């Protein structure tokens, strides 16, 4: 069956075709669609025998999969790069224990970063954990790599990381995929007890470290010599057939390898149009960065004088090239991030790489000169220069119109008024509570850190009220141990749980508080209040954040309590509900005071400086964008002049519902 698939969808198909039996992860952009695709195919009945779940966090997911692996099942773990930090405790140790059923970790990196706190590089993490990593340049390669990763895992009894980056995850291509897949059966005997093997003790760890070193050496050899790994480290020469003549080399990894191939073609084309000879050069993609394929690099680098390394995030390949050159006394210089010849952070792009390749090959000056000559002769120069990219307008991220978090932040700020406070944010849509005019987030670190950092402030800066905001999904993922700590140590903090009944930022995935699972049946939702109570939070208030006054009352009561207290703000994410009809501004009443804009900052409200009315004079008036307004009514409650009105229902005598 031929299908147009996103890279993430393709990797899900690849794992199912490889017979994966258990799939688990925690949502995180850019990785989330892998688990969702498996769930969709399972629900459609085309992925037989698979168990798929969103686990409560990444550590839970990986440990669950390790259990399944020891029982003989193939397992797929997915997360974004920071999710591996959460799962790292398990990963570091399970590599020593070694796996039984193939265990593949798809860890999606986020250069930019586009939606992350860090630009960490999972290739580094793989080397740190001594786990092999495959680094796809395209969605097609990601599909191939996931499939072979299961065999690699079982052959060497090692977990295997596949590390796509955002553009590989989210780019689409056509794939031939199976209409039906069936999970490979678990061996009849299931888990076989063997304490000398599966129980990690210091003596066993010492022995296992040697086994890990040995298998890494063997894998490095396989990556250089054996298919399909050798083709992941493919090299070629430009112009064709000039491999031996080349003294320049270009080495690239991940999506940058795809960019660099295209850039090299553009440079060759430009040189041809300008009548210049392209200096002979070699190109190599390193698709298996760890363990590094030394033999393949030895074949590639013989006779080179200079190597340019193109990669995103860290200088992993550059480091390997420097080590390789030192160890083999090779006579080539390595150019890259460390020498200022490549971008030291963020994403690469084809135009930038092409310009760097031109400089590296010594073509830039000659191309410029040739262009000037052609202009003087009145010739067409199109194609010899790269078009300037149009700079896109910057659009700052904001909470959606009608987002219930807006009401929660507003209520807490109103409740605090002039009370000195530290507002500890967390990871989720609600980090956007930092934006003006809400300005309600002073810190943000990592999942669950709002609850725990607040405790640090309560101890070190007790004159300020320590308030933590945490979303419902983050609450179950990483908040609960922090709650227990607050109650155990008697910290004076107030936790504002922003319960919008979903994991909104990553695309509305369910969590334990929803009871909805990916396997179909709905379980009894876990009660946030029950968890708070079980962890010693006995002063807990409830409020609908779209009810301004009640929310302020609840926030005031919780903040006034000395000791662990909480407010659960409950209102579903607007992506889950049918929006209400938009509100409207009564031009007869609006004074143009702008309070509706400056207090809550909903993108559905703007200001028309030319609008006039009896109370606004020439100041202008507020305007509701009916395409954006979700009718949450928060601005109706904020306007001091009752100038914003809800639509009148037909029952009340109006025209529209
Ligand atoms: S009712 Fe007001 S605050 Fe709510 S979405 Fe509409 S414009 Fe925004
Ligand atoms: S709608 Fe109300 S709050 Fe907004 S500018 Fe007019 S009077 Fe002020």
mmCIF file of C-alpha atoms in Angstrom, residues 29-283:
data_model
loop_
_atom_site.group_PDB
_atom_site.id
_atom_site.type_symbol
_atom_site.label_atom_id
_atom_site.label_comp_id
_atom_site.label_asym_id
_atom_site.label_seq_id
_atom_site.Cartn_x
_atom_site.Cartn_y
_atom_site.Cartn_z
ATOM 1 C CA UNK A 29 7.134 17.768 20.110
ATOM 2 C CA UNK A 30 8.472 16.689 17.629
ATOM 3 C CA UNK A 31 7.968 13.008 18.520
ATOM 4 C CA UNK A 32 4.279 12.684 19.487
ATOM 5 C CA UNK A 33 2.797 11.375 16.215
ATOM 6 C CA UNK A 34 4.696 8.071 16.432
ATOM 7 C CA UNK A 35 2.664 6.701 19.342
ATOM 8 C CA UNK A 36 -0.501 8.315 17.974
ATOM 9 C CA UNK A 37 -0.029 6.554 14.619
ATOM 10 C CA UNK A 38 0.438 3.183 16.287
ATOM 11 C CA UNK A 39 -2.715 3.827 18.357
ATOM 12 C CA UNK A 40 -4.660 4.799 15.234
ATOM 13 C CA UNK A 41 -3.572 1.701 13.335
ATOM 14 C CA UNK A 42 -4.352 -0.463 16.353
ATOM 15 C CA UNK A 43 -7.814 1.081 16.682
ATOM 16 C CA UNK A 44 -8.406 0.527 12.962
ATOM 17 C CA UNK A 45 -7.572 -3.157 13.416
ATOM 18 C CA UNK A 46 -4.603 -3.107 11.054
ATOM 19 C CA UNK A 47 -1.907 -3.410 13.761
ATOM 20 C CA UNK A 48 -2.586 -6.720 15.421
ATOM 21 C CA UNK A 49 -1.172 -7.846 18.741
ATOM 22 C CA UNK A 50 0.352 -4.529 19.718
ATOM 23 C CA UNK A 51 -0.078 -2.811 23.083
ATOM 24 C CA UNK A 52 0.268 0.966 22.884
ATOM 25 C CA UNK A 53 0.119 3.540 25.645
ATOM 26 C CA UNK A 54 0.965 7.009 26.761
ATOM 27 C CA UNK A 55 2.801 6.325 29.983
ATOM 28 C CA UNK A 56 2.768 8.836 32.809
ATOM 29 C CA UNK A 57 6.315 9.904 31.965
ATOM 30 C CA UNK A 58 9.335 8.777 29.968
ATOM 31 C CA UNK A 59 11.019 6.884 32.801
ATOM 32 C CA UNK A 60 7.864 4.883 33.358
ATOM 33 C CA UNK A 61 7.583 4.136 29.636
ATOM 34 C CA UNK A 62 11.175 2.942 29.290
ATOM 35 C CA UNK A 63 11.087 0.759 32.395
ATOM 36 C CA UNK A 64 7.811 -0.791 31.253
ATOM 37 C CA UNK A 65 9.372 -1.546 27.868
ATOM 38 C CA UNK A 66 12.436 -3.033 29.501
ATOM 39 C CA UNK A 67 10.219 -5.468 31.381
ATOM 40 C CA UNK A 68 8.523 -6.373 28.103
ATOM 41 C CA UNK A 69 11.932 -6.816 26.465
ATOM 42 C CA UNK A 70 13.100 -9.227 29.170
ATOM 43 C CA UNK A 71 9.938 -11.206 28.515
ATOM 44 C CA UNK A 72 11.053 -11.421 24.880
ATOM 45 C CA UNK A 73 8.834 -8.779 23.261
ATOM 46 C CA UNK A 74 10.013 -6.122 20.840
ATOM 47 C CA UNK A 75 9.446 -2.644 22.265
ATOM 48 C CA UNK A 76 9.400 0.895 20.914
ATOM 49 C CA UNK A 77 9.974 3.927 23.146
ATOM 50 C CA UNK A 78 9.375 7.486 21.945
ATOM 51 C CA UNK A 79 10.089 10.891 23.426
ATOM 52 C CA UNK A 80 11.672 14.237 22.654
ATOM 53 C CA UNK A 81 15.250 14.988 23.601
ATOM 54 C CA UNK A 82 14.520 16.209 27.136
ATOM 55 C CA UNK A 83 12.332 13.179 27.730
ATOM 56 C CA UNK A 84 15.489 11.100 27.577
ATOM 57 C CA UNK A 85 16.780 13.064 30.566
ATOM 58 C CA UNK A 86 13.771 11.800 32.508
ATOM 59 C CA UNK A 87 14.326 8.238 31.276
ATOM 60 C CA UNK A 88 18.107 8.390 31.645
ATOM 61 C CA UNK A 89 18.227 6.654 35.013
ATOM 62 C CA UNK A 90 16.633 3.614 33.455
ATOM 63 C CA UNK A 91 18.614 3.815 30.216
ATOM 64 C CA UNK A 92 22.039 3.990 31.849
ATOM 65 C CA UNK A 93 21.368 0.868 33.908
ATOM 66 C CA UNK A 94 19.374 -1.228 31.470
ATOM 67 C CA UNK A 95 22.212 -1.003 28.963
ATOM 68 C CA UNK A 96 24.350 -2.793 31.548
ATOM 69 C CA UNK A 97 21.700 -5.437 32.121
ATOM 70 C CA UNK A 98 21.302 -5.867 28.307
ATOM 71 C CA UNK A 99 18.049 -6.463 26.443
ATOM 72 C CA UNK A 100 16.313 -9.585 25.184
ATOM 73 C CA UNK A 101 13.488 -8.538 22.839
ATOM 74 C CA UNK A 102 14.618 -5.706 20.554
ATOM 75 C CA UNK A 103 14.343 -2.340 22.317
ATOM 76 C CA UNK A 104 14.384 0.755 20.092
ATOM 77 C CA UNK A 105 14.248 4.317 21.410
ATOM 78 C CA UNK A 106 13.158 6.984 18.936
ATOM 79 C CA UNK A 107 14.369 10.198 20.547
ATOM 80 C CA UNK A 108 13.489 13.274 18.513
ATOM 81 C CA UNK A 109 15.849 16.239 18.767
ATOM 82 C CA UNK A 110 14.657 19.799 18.321
ATOM 83 C CA UNK A 111 17.272 22.096 16.747
ATOM 84 C CA UNK A 112 16.275 25.711 16.935
ATOM 85 C CA UNK A 113 14.927 24.929 19.451
ATOM 86 C CA UNK A 114 11.380 25.242 18.138
ATOM 87 C CA UNK A 115 9.499 23.964 21.193
ATOM 88 C CA UNK A 116 12.018 22.940 23.837
ATOM 89 C CA UNK A 117 14.079 24.305 26.707
ATOM 90 C CA UNK A 118 17.376 22.944 25.410
ATOM 91 C CA UNK A 119 19.282 22.226 22.206
ATOM 92 C CA UNK A 120 20.799 19.067 23.630
ATOM 93 C CA UNK A 121 22.064 16.459 21.217
ATOM 94 C CA UNK A 122 20.935 12.877 21.690
ATOM 95 C CA UNK A 123 24.007 11.653 19.791
ATOM 96 C CA UNK A 124 26.028 12.892 22.780
ATOM 97 C CA UNK A 125 23.640 11.167 25.165
ATOM 98 C CA UNK A 126 24.013 7.927 23.221
ATOM 99 C CA UNK A 127 27.796 8.060 23.555
ATOM 100 C CA UNK A 128 27.477 8.923 27.251
ATOM 101 C CA UNK A 129 25.168 5.944 27.797
ATOM 102 C CA UNK A 130 27.270 3.748 25.461
ATOM 103 C CA UNK A 131 24.219 2.996 23.331
ATOM 104 C CA UNK A 132 24.383 2.916 19.500
ATOM 105 C CA UNK A 133 22.572 5.716 17.659
ATOM 106 C CA UNK A 134 21.296 5.896 14.089
ATOM 107 C CA UNK A 135 20.848 9.383 12.631
ATOM 108 C CA UNK A 136 18.432 9.611 9.664
ATOM 109 C CA UNK A 137 18.741 12.336 7.022
ATOM 110 C CA UNK A 138 15.272 11.841 5.547
ATOM 111 C CA UNK A 139 11.908 10.306 6.477
ATOM 112 C CA UNK A 140 12.724 7.389 4.153
ATOM 113 C CA UNK A 141 15.963 6.729 6.006
ATOM 114 C CA UNK A 142 14.170 7.020 9.342
ATOM 115 C CA UNK A 143 11.791 4.268 8.172
ATOM 116 C CA UNK A 144 14.708 2.020 7.165
ATOM 117 C CA UNK A 145 16.660 2.730 10.340
ATOM 118 C CA UNK A 146 13.790 1.927 12.707
ATOM 119 C CA UNK A 147 13.297 -1.416 10.964
ATOM 120 C CA UNK A 148 16.932 -2.479 11.192
ATOM 121 C CA UNK A 149 17.310 -1.084 14.702
ATOM 122 C CA UNK A 150 15.257 -3.985 16.115
ATOM 123 C CA UNK A 151 17.557 -6.562 14.514
ATOM 124 C CA UNK A 152 20.619 -4.638 15.699
ATOM 125 C CA UNK A 153 19.201 -4.525 19.221
ATOM 126 C CA UNK A 154 18.592 -8.265 19.382
ATOM 127 C CA UNK A 155 21.855 -9.205 17.689
ATOM 128 C CA UNK A 156 23.985 -7.215 20.138
ATOM 129 C CA UNK A 157 21.570 -7.314 23.123
ATOM 130 C CA UNK A 158 21.650 -3.544 23.307
ATOM 131 C CA UNK A 159 19.051 -0.801 23.311
ATOM 132 C CA UNK A 160 19.318 1.205 20.069
ATOM 133 C CA UNK A 161 18.527 4.896 19.671
ATOM 134 C CA UNK A 162 17.171 6.332 16.431
ATOM 135 C CA UNK A 163 17.539 10.104 16.500
ATOM 136 C CA UNK A 164 15.440 12.041 13.990
ATOM 137 C CA UNK A 165 15.245 15.829 14.212
ATOM 138 C CA UNK A 166 12.145 18.000 13.722
ATOM 139 C CA UNK A 167 12.356 18.250 9.911
ATOM 140 C CA UNK A 168 12.747 14.481 9.538
ATOM 141 C CA UNK A 169 9.842 13.874 11.942
ATOM 142 C CA UNK A 170 7.526 16.297 10.220
ATOM 143 C CA UNK A 171 8.520 16.092 6.530
ATOM 144 C CA UNK A 172 6.395 13.795 4.372
ATOM 145 C CA UNK A 173 7.234 11.279 1.651
ATOM 146 C CA UNK A 174 5.597 8.350 -0.118
ATOM 147 C CA UNK A 175 6.106 4.919 1.448
ATOM 148 C CA UNK A 176 5.184 1.365 0.571
ATOM 149 C CA UNK A 177 3.723 0.063 3.825
ATOM 150 C CA UNK A 178 2.019 -3.153 4.872
ATOM 151 C CA UNK A 179 -1.771 -3.046 5.102
ATOM 152 C CA UNK A 180 -1.739 -5.425 8.068
ATOM 153 C CA UNK A 181 0.938 -6.006 10.662
ATOM 154 C CA UNK A 182 1.182 -8.583 13.418
ATOM 155 C CA UNK A 183 3.357 -8.275 16.511
ATOM 156 C CA UNK A 184 6.029 -10.962 16.759
ATOM 157 C CA UNK A 185 5.080 -13.556 19.358
ATOM 158 C CA UNK A 186 6.766 -13.598 22.737
ATOM 159 C CA UNK A 187 8.790 -16.816 23.200
ATOM 160 C CA UNK A 188 6.705 -19.577 24.804
ATOM 161 C CA UNK A 189 8.766 -19.558 27.972
ATOM 162 C CA UNK A 190 8.278 -15.779 28.425
ATOM 163 C CA UNK A 191 10.574 -14.282 31.025
ATOM 164 C CA UNK A 192 13.192 -16.737 32.266
ATOM 165 C CA UNK A 193 14.465 -16.134 35.735
ATOM 166 C CA UNK A 194 18.258 -15.630 35.933
ATOM 167 C CA UNK A 195 19.442 -13.440 38.798
ATOM 168 C CA UNK A 196 23.032 -13.512 37.565
ATOM 169 C CA UNK A 197 21.856 -11.794 34.387
ATOM 170 C CA UNK A 198 18.871 -9.587 35.073
ATOM 171 C CA UNK A 199 19.728 -8.229 38.510
ATOM 172 C CA UNK A 200 22.257 -5.404 38.395
ATOM 173 C CA UNK A 201 24.895 -5.679 41.127
ATOM 174 C CA UNK A 202 28.307 -3.966 41.166
ATOM 175 C CA UNK A 203 30.100 -7.186 40.172
ATOM 176 C CA UNK A 204 27.690 -7.766 37.314
ATOM 177 C CA UNK A 205 28.032 -4.111 36.284
ATOM 178 C CA UNK A 206 31.831 -4.468 36.040
ATOM 179 C CA UNK A 207 31.469 -7.525 33.838
ATOM 180 C CA UNK A 208 28.716 -5.872 31.776
ATOM 181 C CA UNK A 209 30.880 -2.804 31.144
ATOM 182 C CA UNK A 210 33.375 -5.051 29.385
ATOM 183 C CA UNK A 211 30.592 -6.628 27.330
ATOM 184 C CA UNK A 212 29.356 -3.170 26.332
ATOM 185 C CA UNK A 213 32.853 -2.108 25.228
ATOM 186 C CA UNK A 214 33.194 -5.289 23.216
ATOM 187 C CA UNK A 215 29.857 -4.968 21.440
ATOM 188 C CA UNK A 216 30.502 -1.288 20.642
ATOM 189 C CA UNK A 217 33.741 -2.303 18.891
ATOM 190 C CA UNK A 218 31.859 -4.970 16.944
ATOM 191 C CA UNK A 219 29.093 -2.553 15.995
ATOM 192 C CA UNK A 220 31.601 0.075 14.784
ATOM 193 C CA UNK A 221 32.968 -2.579 12.430
ATOM 194 C CA UNK A 222 29.492 -3.571 11.249
ATOM 195 C CA UNK A 223 28.614 0.071 10.604
ATOM 196 C CA UNK A 224 31.594 0.345 8.235
ATOM 197 C CA UNK A 225 31.279 -2.979 6.437
ATOM 198 C CA UNK A 226 27.821 -4.491 6.589
ATOM 199 C CA UNK A 227 24.677 -3.572 4.760
ATOM 200 C CA UNK A 228 22.372 -1.820 5.414
ATOM 201 C CA UNK A 229 24.555 0.086 7.895
ATOM 202 C CA UNK A 230 27.341 0.787 5.404
ATOM 203 C CA UNK A 231 24.873 2.525 3.093
ATOM 204 C CA UNK A 232 23.870 4.817 5.986
ATOM 205 C CA UNK A 233 27.508 6.000 5.800
ATOM 206 C CA UNK A 234 27.470 6.477 2.046
ATOM 207 C CA UNK A 235 30.058 8.608 0.262
ATOM 208 C CA UNK A 236 30.513 9.924 -3.294
ATOM 209 C CA UNK A 237 32.666 12.370 -5.208
ATOM 210 C CA UNK A 238 31.853 15.527 -7.145
ATOM 211 C CA UNK A 239 32.461 15.861 -10.042
ATOM 212 C CA UNK A 240 31.658 12.180 -10.508
ATOM 213 C CA UNK A 241 34.621 9.852 -10.860
ATOM 214 C CA UNK A 242 37.068 12.248 -9.187
ATOM 215 C CA UNK A 243 37.250 10.481 -5.822
ATOM 216 C CA UNK A 244 41.018 10.006 -5.951
ATOM 217 C CA UNK A 245 41.668 13.557 -7.170
ATOM 218 C CA UNK A 246 39.716 15.184 -4.342
ATOM 219 C CA UNK A 247 41.519 16.911 -1.484
ATOM 220 C CA UNK A 248 38.361 18.506 -0.025
ATOM 221 C CA UNK A 249 35.881 16.460 1.979
ATOM 222 C CA UNK A 250 32.436 17.303 3.316
ATOM 223 C CA UNK A 251 31.043 15.196 6.181
ATOM 224 C CA UNK A 252 27.452 15.672 7.318
ATOM 225 C CA UNK A 253 24.929 14.001 9.595
ATOM 226 C CA UNK A 254 21.162 13.964 10.092
ATOM 227 C CA UNK A 255 18.977 16.347 8.105
ATOM 228 C CA UNK A 256 22.129 18.411 7.443
ATOM 229 C CA UNK A 257 23.327 15.595 5.187
ATOM 230 C CA UNK A 258 20.222 16.053 3.009
ATOM 231 C CA UNK A 259 20.748 19.834 3.018
ATOM 232 C CA UNK A 260 24.457 19.475 2.200
ATOM 233 C CA UNK A 261 23.785 17.181 -0.776
ATOM 234 C CA UNK A 262 21.380 19.743 -2.203
ATOM 235 C CA UNK A 263 23.758 22.617 -1.415
ATOM 236 C CA UNK A 264 26.603 20.815 -3.161
ATOM 237 C CA UNK A 265 24.452 20.390 -6.281
ATOM 238 C CA UNK A 266 23.603 24.118 -6.175
ATOM 239 C CA UNK A 267 27.273 25.074 -5.846
ATOM 240 C CA UNK A 268 28.187 22.818 -8.779
ATOM 241 C CA UNK A 269 25.432 24.390 -10.869
ATOM 242 C CA UNK A 270 26.518 27.915 -10.004
ATOM 243 C CA UNK A 271 30.138 27.133 -10.820
ATOM 244 C CA UNK A 272 29.062 25.698 -14.186
ATOM 245 C CA UNK A 273 26.905 28.739 -15.005
ATOM 246 C CA UNK A 274 29.844 30.994 -14.162
ATOM 247 C CA UNK A 275 32.184 28.892 -16.291
ATOM 248 C CA UNK A 276 34.285 27.822 -13.303
ATOM 249 C CA UNK A 277 35.541 24.317 -12.564
ATOM 250 C CA UNK A 278 34.204 22.782 -9.343
ATOM 251 C CA UNK A 279 37.213 21.698 -7.259
ATOM 252 C CA UNK A 280 37.000 17.914 -6.807
ATOM 253 C CA UNK A 281 35.517 17.054 -3.435
ATOM 254 C CA UNK A 282 34.098 14.068 -1.573
ATOM 255 C CA UNK A 283 30.890 13.892 0.403
#
